[in-house]
Short mmCIF file of C-alpha atoms and ligand atoms in Angstrom, two decimals:
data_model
loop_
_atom_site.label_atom_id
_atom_site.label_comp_id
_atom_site.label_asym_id
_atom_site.label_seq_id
_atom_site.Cartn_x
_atom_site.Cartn_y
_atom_site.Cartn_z
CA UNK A 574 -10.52 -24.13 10.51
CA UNK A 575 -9.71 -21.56 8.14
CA UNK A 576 -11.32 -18.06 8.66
CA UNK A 577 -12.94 -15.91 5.48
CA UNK A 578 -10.84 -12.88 5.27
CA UNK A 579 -13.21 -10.79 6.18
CA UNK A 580 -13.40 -12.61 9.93
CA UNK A 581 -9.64 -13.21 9.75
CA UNK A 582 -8.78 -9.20 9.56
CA UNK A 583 -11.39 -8.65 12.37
CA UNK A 584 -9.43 -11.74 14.48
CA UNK A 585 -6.10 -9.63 13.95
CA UNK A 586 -8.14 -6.28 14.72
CA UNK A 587 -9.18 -7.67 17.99
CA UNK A 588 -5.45 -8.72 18.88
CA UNK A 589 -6.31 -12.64 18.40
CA UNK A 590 -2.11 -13.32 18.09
CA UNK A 591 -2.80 -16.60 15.47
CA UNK A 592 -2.15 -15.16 11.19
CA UNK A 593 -5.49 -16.34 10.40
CA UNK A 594 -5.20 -14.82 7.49
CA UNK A 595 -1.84 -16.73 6.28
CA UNK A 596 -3.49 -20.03 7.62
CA UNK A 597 -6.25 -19.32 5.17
CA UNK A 598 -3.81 -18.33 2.12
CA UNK A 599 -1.91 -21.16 3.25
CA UNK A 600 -4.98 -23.49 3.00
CA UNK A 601 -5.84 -21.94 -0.49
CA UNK A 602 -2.69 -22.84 -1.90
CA UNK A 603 -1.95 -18.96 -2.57
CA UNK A 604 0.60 -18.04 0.32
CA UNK A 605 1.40 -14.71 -1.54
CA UNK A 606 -1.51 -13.62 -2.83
CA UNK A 607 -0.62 -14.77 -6.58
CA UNK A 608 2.87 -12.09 -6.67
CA UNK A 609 5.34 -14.20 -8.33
CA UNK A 610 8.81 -12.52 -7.88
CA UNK A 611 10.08 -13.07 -11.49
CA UNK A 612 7.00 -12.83 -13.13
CA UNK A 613 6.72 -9.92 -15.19
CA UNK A 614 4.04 -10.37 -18.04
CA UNK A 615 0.95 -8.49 -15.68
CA UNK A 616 2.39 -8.43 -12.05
CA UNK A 617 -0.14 -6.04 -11.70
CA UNK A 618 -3.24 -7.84 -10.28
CA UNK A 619 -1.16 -9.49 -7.40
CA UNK A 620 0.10 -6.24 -6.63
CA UNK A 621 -3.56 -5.11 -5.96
CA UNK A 622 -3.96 -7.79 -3.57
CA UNK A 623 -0.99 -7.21 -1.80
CA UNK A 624 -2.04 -3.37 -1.64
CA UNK A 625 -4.97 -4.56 -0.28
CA UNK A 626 -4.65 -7.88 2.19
CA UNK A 627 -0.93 -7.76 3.30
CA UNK A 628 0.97 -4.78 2.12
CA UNK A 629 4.19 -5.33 3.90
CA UNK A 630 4.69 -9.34 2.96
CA UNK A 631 7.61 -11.13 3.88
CA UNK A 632 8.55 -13.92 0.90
CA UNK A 633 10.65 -16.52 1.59
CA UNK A 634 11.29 -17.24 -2.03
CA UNK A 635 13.59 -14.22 -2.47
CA UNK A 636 14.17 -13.41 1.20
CA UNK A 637 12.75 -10.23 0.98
CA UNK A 638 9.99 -8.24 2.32
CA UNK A 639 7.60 -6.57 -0.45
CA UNK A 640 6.25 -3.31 0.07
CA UNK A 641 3.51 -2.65 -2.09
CA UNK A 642 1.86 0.56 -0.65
CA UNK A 643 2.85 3.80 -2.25
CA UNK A 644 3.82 6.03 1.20
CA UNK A 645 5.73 2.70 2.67
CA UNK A 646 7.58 2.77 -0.80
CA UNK A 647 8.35 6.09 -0.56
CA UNK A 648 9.15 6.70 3.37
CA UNK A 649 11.31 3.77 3.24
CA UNK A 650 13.31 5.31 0.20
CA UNK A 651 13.72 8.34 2.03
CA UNK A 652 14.66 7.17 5.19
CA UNK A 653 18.12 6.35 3.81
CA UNK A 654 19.15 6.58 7.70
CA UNK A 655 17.31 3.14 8.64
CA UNK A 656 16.76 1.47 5.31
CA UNK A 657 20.55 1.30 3.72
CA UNK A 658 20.40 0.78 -0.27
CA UNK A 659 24.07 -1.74 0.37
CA UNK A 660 21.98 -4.89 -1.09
CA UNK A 661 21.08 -3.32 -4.14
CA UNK A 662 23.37 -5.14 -6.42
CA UNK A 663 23.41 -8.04 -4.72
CA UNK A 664 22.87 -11.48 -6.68
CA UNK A 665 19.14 -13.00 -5.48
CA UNK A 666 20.32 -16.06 -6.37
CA UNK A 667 23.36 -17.11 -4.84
CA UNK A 668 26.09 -17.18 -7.10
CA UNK A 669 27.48 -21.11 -8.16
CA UNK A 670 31.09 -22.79 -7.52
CA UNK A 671 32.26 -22.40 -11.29
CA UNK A 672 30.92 -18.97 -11.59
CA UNK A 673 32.33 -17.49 -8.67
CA UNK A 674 35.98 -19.27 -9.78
CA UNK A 675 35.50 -17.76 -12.88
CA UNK A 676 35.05 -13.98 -11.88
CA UNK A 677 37.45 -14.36 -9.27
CA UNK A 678 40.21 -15.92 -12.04
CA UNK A 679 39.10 -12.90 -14.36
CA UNK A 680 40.21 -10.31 -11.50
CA UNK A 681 36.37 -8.82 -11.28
CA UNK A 682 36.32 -6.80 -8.17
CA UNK A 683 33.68 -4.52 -9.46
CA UNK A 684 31.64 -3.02 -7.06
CA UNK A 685 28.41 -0.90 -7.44
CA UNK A 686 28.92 3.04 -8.92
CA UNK A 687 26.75 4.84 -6.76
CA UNK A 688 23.52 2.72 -6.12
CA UNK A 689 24.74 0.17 -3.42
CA UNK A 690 26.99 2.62 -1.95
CA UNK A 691 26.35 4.33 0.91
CA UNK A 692 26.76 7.57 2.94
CA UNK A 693 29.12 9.05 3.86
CA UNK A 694 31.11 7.17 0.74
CA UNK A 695 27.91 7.89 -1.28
CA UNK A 696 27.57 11.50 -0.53
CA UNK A 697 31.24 12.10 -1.52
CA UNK A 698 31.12 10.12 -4.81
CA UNK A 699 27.81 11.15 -5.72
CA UNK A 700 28.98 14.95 -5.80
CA UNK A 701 31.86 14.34 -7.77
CA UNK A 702 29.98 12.46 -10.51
CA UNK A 703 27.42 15.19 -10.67
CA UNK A 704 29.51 17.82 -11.28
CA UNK A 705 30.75 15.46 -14.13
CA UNK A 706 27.18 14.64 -15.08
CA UNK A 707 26.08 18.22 -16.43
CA UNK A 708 23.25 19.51 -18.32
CA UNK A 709 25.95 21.06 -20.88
CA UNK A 710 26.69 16.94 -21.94
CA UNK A 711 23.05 16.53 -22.37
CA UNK A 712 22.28 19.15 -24.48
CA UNK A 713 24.98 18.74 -26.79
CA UNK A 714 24.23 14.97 -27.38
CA UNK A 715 20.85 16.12 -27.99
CA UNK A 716 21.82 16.89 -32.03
CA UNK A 717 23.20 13.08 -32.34
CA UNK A 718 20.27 11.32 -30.31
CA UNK A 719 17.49 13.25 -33.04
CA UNK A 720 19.81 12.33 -36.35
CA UNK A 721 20.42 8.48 -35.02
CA UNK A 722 16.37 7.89 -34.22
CA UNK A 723 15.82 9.70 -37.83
CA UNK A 724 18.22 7.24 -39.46
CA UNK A 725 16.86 4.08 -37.32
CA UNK A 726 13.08 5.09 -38.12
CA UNK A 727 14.08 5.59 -41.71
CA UNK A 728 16.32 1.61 -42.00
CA UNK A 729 12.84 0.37 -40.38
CA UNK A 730 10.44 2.25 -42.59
CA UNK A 731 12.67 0.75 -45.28
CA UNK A 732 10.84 -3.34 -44.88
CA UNK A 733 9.21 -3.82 -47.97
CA UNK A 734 6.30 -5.34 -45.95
CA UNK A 735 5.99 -2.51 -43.56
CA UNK A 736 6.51 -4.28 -40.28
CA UNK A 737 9.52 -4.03 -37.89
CA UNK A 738 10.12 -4.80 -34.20
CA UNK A 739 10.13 -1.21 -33.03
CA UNK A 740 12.47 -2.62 -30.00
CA UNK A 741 15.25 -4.15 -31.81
CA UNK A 742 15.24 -1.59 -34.76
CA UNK A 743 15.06 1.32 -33.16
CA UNK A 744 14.45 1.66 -29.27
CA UNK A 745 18.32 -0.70 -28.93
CA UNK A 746 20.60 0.98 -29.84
CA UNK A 747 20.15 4.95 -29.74
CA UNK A 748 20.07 4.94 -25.27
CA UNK A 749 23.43 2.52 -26.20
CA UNK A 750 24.97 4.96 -28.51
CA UNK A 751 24.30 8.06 -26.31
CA UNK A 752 25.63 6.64 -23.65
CA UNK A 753 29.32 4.99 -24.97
CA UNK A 754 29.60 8.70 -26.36
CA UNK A 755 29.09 10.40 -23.24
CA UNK A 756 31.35 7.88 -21.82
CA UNK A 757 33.98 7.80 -24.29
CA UNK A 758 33.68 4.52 -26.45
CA UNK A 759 33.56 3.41 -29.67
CA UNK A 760 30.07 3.42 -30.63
CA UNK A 761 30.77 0.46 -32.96
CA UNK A 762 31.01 -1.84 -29.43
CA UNK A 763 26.92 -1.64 -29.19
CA UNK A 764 26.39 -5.51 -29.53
CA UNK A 765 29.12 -6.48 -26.45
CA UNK A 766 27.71 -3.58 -24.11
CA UNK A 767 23.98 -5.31 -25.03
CA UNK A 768 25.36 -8.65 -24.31
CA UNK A 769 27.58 -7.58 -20.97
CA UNK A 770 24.15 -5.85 -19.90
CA UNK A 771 21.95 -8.41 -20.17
CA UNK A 772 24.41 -11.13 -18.15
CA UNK A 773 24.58 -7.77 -15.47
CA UNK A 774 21.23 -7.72 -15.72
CA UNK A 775 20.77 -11.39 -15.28
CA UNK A 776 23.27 -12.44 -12.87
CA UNK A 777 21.86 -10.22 -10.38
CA UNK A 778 18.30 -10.53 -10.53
CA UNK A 779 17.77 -12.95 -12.69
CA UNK A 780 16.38 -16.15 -11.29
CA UNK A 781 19.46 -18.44 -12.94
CA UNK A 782 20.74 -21.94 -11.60
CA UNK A 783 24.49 -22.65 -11.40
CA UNK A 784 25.32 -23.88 -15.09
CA UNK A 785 22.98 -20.82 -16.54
CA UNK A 786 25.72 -18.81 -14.77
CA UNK A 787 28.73 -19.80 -16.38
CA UNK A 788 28.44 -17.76 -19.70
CA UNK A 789 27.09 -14.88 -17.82
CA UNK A 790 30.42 -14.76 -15.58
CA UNK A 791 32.60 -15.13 -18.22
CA UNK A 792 30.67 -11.78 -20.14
CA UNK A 793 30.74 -9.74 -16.44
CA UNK A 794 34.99 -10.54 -15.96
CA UNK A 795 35.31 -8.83 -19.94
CA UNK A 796 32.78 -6.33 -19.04
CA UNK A 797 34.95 -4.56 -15.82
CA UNK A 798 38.09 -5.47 -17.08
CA UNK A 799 37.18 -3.33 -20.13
CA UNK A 800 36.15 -0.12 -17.24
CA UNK A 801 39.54 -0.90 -15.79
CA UNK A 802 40.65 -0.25 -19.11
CA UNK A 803 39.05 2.89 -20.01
CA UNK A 804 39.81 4.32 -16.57
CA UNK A 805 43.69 3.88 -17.41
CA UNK A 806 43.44 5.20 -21.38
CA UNK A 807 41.45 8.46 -20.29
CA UNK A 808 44.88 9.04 -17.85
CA UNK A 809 46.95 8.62 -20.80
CA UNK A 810 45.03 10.28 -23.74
CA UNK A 811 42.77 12.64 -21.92
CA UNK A 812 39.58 12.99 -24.12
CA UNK A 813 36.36 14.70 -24.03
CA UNK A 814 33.87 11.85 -22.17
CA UNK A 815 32.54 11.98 -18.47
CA UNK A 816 35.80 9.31 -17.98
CA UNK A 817 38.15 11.96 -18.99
CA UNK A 818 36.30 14.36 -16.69
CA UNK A 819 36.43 12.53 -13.94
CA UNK A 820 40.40 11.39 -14.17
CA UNK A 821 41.11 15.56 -14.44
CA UNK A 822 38.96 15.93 -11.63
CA UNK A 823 40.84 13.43 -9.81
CA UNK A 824 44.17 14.93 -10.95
CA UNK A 825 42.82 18.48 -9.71
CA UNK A 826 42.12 17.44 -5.85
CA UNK A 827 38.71 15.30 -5.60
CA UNK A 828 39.27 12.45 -4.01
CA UNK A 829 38.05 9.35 -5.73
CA UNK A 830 40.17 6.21 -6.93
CA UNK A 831 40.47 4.93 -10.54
CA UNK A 832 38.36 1.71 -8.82
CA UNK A 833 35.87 3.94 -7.97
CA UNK A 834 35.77 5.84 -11.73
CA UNK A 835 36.13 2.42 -12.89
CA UNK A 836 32.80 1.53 -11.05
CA UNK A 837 31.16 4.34 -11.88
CA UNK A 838 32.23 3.32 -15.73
CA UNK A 839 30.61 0.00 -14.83
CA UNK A 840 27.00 1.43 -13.62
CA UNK A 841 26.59 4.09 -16.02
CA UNK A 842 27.26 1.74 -18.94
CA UNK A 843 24.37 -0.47 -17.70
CA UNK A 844 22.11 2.36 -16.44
CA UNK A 845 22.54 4.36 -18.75
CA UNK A 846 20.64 2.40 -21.76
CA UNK A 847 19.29 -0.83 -20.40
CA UNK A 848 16.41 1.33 -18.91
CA UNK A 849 16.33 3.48 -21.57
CA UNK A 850 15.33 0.79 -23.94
CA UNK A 851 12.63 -0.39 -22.03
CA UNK A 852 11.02 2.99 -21.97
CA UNK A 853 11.05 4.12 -25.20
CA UNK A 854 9.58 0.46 -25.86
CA UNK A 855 7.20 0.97 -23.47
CA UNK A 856 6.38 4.37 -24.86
CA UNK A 857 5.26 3.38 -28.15
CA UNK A 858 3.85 -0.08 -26.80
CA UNK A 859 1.35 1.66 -24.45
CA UNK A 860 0.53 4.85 -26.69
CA UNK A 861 0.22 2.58 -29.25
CA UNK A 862 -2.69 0.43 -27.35
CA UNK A 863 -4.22 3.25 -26.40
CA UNK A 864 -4.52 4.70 -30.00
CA UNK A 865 -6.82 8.00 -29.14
CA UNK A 866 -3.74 9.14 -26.81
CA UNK A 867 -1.43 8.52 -29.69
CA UNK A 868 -3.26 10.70 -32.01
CA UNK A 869 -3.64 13.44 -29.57
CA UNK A 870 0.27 13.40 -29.21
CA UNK A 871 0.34 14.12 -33.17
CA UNK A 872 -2.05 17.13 -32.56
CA UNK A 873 -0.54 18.02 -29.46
CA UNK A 874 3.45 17.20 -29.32
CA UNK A 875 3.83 20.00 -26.05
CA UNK A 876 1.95 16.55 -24.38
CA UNK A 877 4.81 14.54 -24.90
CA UNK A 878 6.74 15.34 -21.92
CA UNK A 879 3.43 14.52 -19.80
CA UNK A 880 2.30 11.29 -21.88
CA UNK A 881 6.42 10.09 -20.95
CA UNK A 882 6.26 10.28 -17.20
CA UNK A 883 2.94 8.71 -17.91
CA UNK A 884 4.21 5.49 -18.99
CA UNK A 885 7.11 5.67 -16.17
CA UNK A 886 4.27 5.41 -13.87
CA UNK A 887 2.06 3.15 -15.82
CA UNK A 888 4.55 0.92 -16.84
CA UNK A 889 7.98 1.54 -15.68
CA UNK A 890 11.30 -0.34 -16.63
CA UNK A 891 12.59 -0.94 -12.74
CA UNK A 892 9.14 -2.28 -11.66
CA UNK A 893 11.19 -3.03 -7.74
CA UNK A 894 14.26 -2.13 -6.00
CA UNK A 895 15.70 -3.50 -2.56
CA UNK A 896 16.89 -2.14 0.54
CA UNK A 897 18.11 -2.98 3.73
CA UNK A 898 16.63 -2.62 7.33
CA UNK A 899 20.04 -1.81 10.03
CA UNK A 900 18.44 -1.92 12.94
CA UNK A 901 14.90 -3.31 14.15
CA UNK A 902 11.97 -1.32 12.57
CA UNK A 903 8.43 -1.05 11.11
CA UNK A 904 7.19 -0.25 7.67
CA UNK A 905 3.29 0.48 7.94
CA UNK A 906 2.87 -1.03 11.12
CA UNK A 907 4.88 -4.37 10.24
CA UNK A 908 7.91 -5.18 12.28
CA UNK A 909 10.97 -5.44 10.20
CA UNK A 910 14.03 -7.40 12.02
CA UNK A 911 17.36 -5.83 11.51
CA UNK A 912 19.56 -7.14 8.68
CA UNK A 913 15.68 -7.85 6.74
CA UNK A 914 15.77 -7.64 2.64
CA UNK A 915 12.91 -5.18 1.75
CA UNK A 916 11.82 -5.16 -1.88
CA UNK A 917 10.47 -1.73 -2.83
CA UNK A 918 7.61 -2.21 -5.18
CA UNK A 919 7.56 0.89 -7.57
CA UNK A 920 5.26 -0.61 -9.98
CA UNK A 921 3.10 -1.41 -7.43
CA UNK A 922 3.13 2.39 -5.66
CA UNK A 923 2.25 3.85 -8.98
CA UNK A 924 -0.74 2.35 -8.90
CA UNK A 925 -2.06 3.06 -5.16
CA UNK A 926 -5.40 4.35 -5.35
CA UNK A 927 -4.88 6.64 -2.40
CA UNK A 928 -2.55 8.66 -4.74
CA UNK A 929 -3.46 8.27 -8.47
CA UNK A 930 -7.37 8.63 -9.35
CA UNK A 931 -8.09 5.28 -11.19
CA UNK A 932 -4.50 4.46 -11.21
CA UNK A 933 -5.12 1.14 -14.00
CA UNK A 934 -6.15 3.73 -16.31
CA UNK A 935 -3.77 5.40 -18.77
CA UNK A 936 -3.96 8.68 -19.24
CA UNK A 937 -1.35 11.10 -20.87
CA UNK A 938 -3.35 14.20 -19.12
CA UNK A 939 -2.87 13.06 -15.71
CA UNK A 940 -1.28 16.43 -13.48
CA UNK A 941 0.43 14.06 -10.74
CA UNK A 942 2.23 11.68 -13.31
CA UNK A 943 5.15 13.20 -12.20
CA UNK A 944 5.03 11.85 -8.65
CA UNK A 945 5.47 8.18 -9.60
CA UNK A 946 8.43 6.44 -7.89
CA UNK A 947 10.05 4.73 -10.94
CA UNK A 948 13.43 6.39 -10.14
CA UNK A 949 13.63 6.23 -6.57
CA UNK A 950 13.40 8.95 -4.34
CA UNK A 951 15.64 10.49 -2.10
CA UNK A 952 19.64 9.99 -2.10
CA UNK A 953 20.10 7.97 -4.80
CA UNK A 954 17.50 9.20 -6.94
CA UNK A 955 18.43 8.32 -10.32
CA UNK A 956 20.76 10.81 -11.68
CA UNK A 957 19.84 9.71 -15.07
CA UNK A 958 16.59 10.63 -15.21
CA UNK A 959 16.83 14.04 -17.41
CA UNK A 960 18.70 12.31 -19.85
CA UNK A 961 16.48 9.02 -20.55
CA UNK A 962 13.30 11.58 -20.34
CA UNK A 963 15.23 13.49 -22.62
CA UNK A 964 15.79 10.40 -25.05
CA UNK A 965 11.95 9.15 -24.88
CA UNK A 966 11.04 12.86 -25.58
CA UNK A 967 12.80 12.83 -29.07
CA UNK A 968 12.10 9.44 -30.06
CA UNK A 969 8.41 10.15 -29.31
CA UNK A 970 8.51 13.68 -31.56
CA UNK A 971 10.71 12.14 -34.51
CA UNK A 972 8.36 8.84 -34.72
CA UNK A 973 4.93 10.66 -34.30
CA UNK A 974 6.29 13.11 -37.10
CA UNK A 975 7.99 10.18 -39.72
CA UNK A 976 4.79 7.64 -38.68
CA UNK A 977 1.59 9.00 -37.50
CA UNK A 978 -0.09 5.40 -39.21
CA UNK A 979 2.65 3.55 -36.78
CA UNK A 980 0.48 0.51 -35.39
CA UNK A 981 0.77 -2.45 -32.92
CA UNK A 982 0.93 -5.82 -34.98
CA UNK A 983 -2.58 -7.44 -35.27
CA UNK A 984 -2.51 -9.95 -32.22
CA UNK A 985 1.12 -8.83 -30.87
CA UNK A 986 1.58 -10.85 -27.47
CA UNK A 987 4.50 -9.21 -26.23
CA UNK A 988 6.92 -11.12 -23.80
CA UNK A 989 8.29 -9.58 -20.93
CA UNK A 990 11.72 -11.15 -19.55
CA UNK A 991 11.93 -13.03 -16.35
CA UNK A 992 13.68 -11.07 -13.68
CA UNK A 993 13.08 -9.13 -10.14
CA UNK A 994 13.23 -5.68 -10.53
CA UNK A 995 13.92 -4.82 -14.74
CA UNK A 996 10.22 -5.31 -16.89
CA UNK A 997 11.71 -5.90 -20.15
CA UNK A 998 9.53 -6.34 -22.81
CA UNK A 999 10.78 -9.07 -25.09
CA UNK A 1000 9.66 -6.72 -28.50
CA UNK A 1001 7.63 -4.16 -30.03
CA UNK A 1002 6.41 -5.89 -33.28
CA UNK A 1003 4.87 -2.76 -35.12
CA UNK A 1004 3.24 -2.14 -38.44
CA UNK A 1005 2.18 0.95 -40.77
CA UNK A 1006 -0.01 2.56 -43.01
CA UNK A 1007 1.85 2.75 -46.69
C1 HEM B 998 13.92 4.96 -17.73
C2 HEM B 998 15.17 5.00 -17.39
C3 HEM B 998 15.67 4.82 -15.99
C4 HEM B 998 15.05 4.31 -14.88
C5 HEM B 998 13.63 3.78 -14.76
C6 HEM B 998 16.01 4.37 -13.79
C7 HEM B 998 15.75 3.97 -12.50
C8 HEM B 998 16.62 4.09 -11.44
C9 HEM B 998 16.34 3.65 -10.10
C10 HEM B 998 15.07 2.98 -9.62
C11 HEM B 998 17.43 3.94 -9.33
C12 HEM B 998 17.61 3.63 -7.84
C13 HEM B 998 17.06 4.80 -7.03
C14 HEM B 998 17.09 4.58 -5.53
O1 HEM B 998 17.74 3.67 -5.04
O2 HEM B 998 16.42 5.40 -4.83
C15 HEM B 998 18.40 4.56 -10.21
C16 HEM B 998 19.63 4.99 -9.81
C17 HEM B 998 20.59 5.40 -10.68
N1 HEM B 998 20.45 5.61 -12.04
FE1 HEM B 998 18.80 5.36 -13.13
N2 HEM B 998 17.17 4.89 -14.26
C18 HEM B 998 17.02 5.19 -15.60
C19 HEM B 998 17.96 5.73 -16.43
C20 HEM B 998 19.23 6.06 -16.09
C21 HEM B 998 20.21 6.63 -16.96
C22 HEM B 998 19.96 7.02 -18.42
C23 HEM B 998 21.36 6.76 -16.23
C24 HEM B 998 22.69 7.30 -16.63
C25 HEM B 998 22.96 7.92 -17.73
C26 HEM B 998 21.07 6.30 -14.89
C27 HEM B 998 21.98 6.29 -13.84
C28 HEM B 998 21.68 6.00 -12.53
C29 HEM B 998 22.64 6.06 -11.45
C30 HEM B 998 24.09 6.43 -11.55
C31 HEM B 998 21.95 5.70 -10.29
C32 HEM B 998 22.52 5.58 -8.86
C33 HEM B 998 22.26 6.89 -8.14
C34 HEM B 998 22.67 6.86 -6.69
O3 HEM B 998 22.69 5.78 -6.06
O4 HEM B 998 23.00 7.93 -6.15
N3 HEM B 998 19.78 5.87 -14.84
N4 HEM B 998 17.88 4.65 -11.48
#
């Protein structure tokens, strides 16, 4: 007979060796406490229960064990030592006969930038793309990001009936744009780095069958064979872009390959907007259904800075990430075998009541914001964080400034795209005072 959970956690406190709770989840029809992997329109309820009744979960669905508590999130993270980051990029879903023919016809040996590497290979790559990755780049980008959110705001303020999808009209393209410039591309190639970036995006952790592969292959082949490409024009032109830098620092001593610039090429020019996107979607999305913090950001704009690492916690755009155990372990008490999949769930650590006071609630005052785990933590803490905060920070100031009367659409249901780790919402649909 199944227990209550109330006598099934005393059974396990007393060392009774059968799950009674699983036999009663089991029973119930709910063996995971209602967490759907590739669910992303409110994950956030059946992360409370996992908080709560099984915090370290292992789910046979994805193979992966799903951390929901905020210090097991962040401990494993840091303990880079135990818990190797090498399946980060891996598919979920095993990737089909036709698909895997046609990347390996297409030459596409691309390999992670920085995220699935590890150390010492990490360490040594990581160092040289920092040095590449400066705050000088940022700042002078800064000029172009303000003048391309003007113009978008200004094309969108332009519909005669005053509504827009705040998403596709704005939020799209201006991470895109900043990031082919700092990388050296022709910013007129926005549409085919959207489209590589969403098969990256979706060949990895999407949740695709064989056939929904095949276009999604074909996009990944043009997308590195295009890094190949830009690797080998930056050694023959030179250029200002982070590729150039990189090929001079190669030519000056540091030791990385043009494969490994190539694949750095490859990350950055998903990174680098993809997430982007999704946060300055989610900025206006949230502030905009929670209208009083809105308007205090048009009395206040010094908040803005605050209100955006509120909505990384509240709502971030990597929502999990996964890591690998390489030898035999725990994570809060659970035994973990070697060679286990661990899915880190940010979203779910950003809102543990033993760190954030009433962590459902938003709340662009909060003064430990800042300590949500929505870019990782530790070694491969994301090393563009200053520049999509950066990005989110202007769009916020130009759009409060142009459209204070800026609106959600009466009844908006927004979407959010199936996938394991990226919350995408599927639009902004917005409207405005005249
Ligand atoms: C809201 C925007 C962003 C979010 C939420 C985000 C999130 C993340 C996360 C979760 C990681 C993995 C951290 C870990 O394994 O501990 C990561 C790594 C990384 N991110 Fe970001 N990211 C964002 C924007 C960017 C941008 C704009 C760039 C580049 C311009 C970028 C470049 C990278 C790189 C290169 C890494 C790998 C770092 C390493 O392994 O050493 N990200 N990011």
């Amino acid at each position: 007979m199944a227990l209550s959970p109330t006598e099934a956690r005393a059974a396990a406190a007393a060392g009774c060796p059968v799950d009674h709770e699983a036999i009663a989840r089991a029973a119930s029809g709910d063996a995971h406490h209602g967490y759907e992997p590739f669910e992303m329109k409110d994950p956030f309820p059946a992360y409370a229960e996992l908080r709560r009744d099984e915090p370290v979960m292992y789910d046979e669905r994805i193979d992966c064990w799903v951390v929901t508590r905020y210090d097991d999130v962040k401990s494993t993270f840091e303990n880079w030592e135990t818990f190797s980051s090498e399946n980060a990029q891996a598919p979920v879903r095993e990737r089909g006969p036709q698909a895997t023919q046609i990347m390996k016809d297409g030459g596409f040996t691309a390999y992670s930038g920085l995220s699935a590497r590890i150390p010492p290979e990490h360490t040594r790559i990581r160092a040289i793309a920092q040095r590449a990755f400066t705050p000088r780049r940022f700042k002078a980008l800064e000029p172009a990001i303000r003048e391309n959110t003007r113009k978008a705001l200004e094309a969108m303020l332009a519909s005669p009936d005053r509504t827009g999808d705040f998403l596709a009209e704005v939020a799209y393209d201006i991470p895109t744009v900043t990031i082919l410039t700092l990388l050296g591309v022709d910013t007129s190639r926005v549409p085919t780095y959207k489209r590589w970036s969403d098969s990256r995006a979706a060949m990895t952790w999407g949740n695709l069958d064989d056939d929904e592969q095949v276009p999604h292959a074909h996009n990944l082949v043009e997308y590195w064979q295009e890094c190949l490409a830009l690797v080998t024009a930056a050694h023959a032109d030179g250029g200002d872009s982070f590729i150039a830098d990189l090929v001079a620092a190669q030519g000056d001593g540091a030791e990385i390959s043009d494969h490994e610039i190539a694949s750095l090429a490859y990350s950055l020019l998903f990174a680098g907007h993809e997430t982007t996107t999704t946060l300055i979607s989610n900025c206006i999305r949230v502030l905009l259904s929670h209208r009083d913090q809105w308007l205090q950001l048009i009395d206040d704009p010094s908040r803005i800075p605050g209100a955006v690492d509120e909505v990384l916690r509240f709502s971030g755009s990597i929502v999990a990430w996964r890591r690998k155990a390489l030898k035999d372990t725990e994570i809060g008490g659970v035994a973990i075998p070697k060679g286990a999949n661990i899915l880190l769930v940010m979203g779910s650590a950003n809102r543990d009541a033993n760190v954030f006071e009433n962590p459902d609630v938003f709340d662009i005052t909060r003064p430990d914001a800042r300590n949500h785990l929505s870019f990782g933590f530790g070694i491969h803490y994301c090393l563009g964080n200053m520049l999509a905060k950066l990005q989110a920070k202007i769009v916020l100031e130009e759009t409060l400034a142009a459209v204070p009367g800026l609106r959600l659409a009466d009844g908006a249901d927004i979407g959010f795209r199936e996938n394991l780790s990226f919350r995408v919402p599927l639009s902004v649909p917005v409207t405005w005072e005249a």
